[in-house]
Tab-separated table of C-alpha atoms in Angstrom:
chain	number	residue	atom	x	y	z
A	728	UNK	CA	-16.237	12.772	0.939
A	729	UNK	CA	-17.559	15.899	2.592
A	730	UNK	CA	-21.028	14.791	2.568
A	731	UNK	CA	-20.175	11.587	4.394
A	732	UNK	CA	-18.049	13.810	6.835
A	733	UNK	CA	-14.777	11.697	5.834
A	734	UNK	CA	-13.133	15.179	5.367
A	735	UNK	CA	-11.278	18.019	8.304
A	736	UNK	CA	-13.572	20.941	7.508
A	737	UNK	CA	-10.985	22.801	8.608
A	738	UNK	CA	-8.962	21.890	5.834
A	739	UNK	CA	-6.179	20.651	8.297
A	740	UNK	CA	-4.216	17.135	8.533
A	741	UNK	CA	-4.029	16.465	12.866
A	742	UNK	CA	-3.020	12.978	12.562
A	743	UNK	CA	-2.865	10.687	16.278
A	744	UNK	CA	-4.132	14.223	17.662
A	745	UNK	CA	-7.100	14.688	19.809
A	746	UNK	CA	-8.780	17.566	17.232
A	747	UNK	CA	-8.284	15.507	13.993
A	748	UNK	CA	-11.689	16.012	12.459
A	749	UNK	CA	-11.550	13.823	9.338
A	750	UNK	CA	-8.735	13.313	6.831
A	751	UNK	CA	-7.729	15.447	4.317
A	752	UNK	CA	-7.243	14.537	0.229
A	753	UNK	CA	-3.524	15.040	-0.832
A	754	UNK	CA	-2.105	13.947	-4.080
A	755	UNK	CA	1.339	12.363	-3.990
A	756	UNK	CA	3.599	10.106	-6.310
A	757	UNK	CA	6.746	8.022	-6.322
A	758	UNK	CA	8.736	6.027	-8.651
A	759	UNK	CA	11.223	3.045	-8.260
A	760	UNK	CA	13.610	2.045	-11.083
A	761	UNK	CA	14.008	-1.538	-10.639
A	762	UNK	CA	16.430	-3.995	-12.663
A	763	UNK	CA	15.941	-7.832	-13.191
A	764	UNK	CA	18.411	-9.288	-10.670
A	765	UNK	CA	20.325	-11.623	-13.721
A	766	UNK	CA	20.763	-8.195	-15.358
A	767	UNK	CA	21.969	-6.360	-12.086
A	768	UNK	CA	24.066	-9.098	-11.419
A	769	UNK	CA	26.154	-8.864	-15.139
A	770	UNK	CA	26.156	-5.404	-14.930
A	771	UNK	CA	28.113	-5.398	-11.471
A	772	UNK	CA	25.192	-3.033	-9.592
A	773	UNK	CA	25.012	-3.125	-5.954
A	774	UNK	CA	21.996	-4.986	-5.199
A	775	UNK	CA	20.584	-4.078	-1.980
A	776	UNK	CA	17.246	-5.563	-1.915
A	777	UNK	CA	15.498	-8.438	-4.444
A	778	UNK	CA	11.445	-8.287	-4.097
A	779	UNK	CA	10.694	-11.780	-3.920
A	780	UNK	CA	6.860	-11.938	-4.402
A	781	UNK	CA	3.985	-9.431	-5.334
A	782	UNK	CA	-0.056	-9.241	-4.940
A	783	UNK	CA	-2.644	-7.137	-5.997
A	784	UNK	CA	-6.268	-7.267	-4.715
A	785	UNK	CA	-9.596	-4.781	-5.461
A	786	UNK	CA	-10.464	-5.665	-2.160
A	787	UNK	CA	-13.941	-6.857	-2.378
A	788	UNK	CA	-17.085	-5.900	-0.282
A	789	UNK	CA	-15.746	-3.731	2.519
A	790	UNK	CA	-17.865	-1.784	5.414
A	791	UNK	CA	-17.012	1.542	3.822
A	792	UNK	CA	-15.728	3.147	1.553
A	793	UNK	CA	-12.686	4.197	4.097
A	794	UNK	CA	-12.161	0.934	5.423
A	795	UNK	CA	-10.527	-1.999	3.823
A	796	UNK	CA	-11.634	-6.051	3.482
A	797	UNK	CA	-9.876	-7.237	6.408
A	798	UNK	CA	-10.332	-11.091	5.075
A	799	UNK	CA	-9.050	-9.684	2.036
A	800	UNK	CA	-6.362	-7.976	3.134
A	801	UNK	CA	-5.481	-10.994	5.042
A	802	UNK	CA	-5.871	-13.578	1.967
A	803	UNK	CA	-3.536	-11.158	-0.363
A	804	UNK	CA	-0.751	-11.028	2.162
A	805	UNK	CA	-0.939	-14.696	2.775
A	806	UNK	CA	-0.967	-15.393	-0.648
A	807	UNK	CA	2.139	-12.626	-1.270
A	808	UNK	CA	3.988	-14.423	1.673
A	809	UNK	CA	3.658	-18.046	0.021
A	810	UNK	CA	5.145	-16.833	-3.133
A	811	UNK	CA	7.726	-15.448	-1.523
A	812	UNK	CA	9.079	-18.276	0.745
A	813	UNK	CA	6.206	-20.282	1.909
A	814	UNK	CA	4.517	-20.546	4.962
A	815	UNK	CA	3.636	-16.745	6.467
């Protein structure tokens, strides 16, 4: 990533700001605990959202390795939304 200048050399995130150099790596991670809906249901649990439809993609040929397939970014969520409730 350095090589390709894809990285702050600076070592600093400025995102949106006029001296942003590059990005900078980070690590992260998250976790949601989800429940089939039948079984939230019998248990009494306080649904507040139901995820209707999911898609994954590798993305195909892109124009770098920062930048995604916008045709197939496009085709995934179309194909997400018609899962989900039809039409997008």
């Amino acid at each position: 990533f350095q090589r390709m200048g894809a990285l702050n050399p600076e070592g600093r995130c400025r995102a949106f700001d006029a001296d942003a150099g590059g990005m900078v790596r980070g690590e992260g991670c998250a976790v949601a605990v989800l429940k089939r809906l039948s079984d939230a249901e019998r248990d009494g649990d306080r649904v507040l959202a139901v995820i209707r439809s999911s898609a994954v993609n590798s993305d195909g040929r892109s124009n770098g390795l920062l930048a995604p397939n916008s045709e197939a970014q496009r085709a995934l969520l179309a194909r997400a939304h018609t899962r989900a409730c039809g039409s997008p």
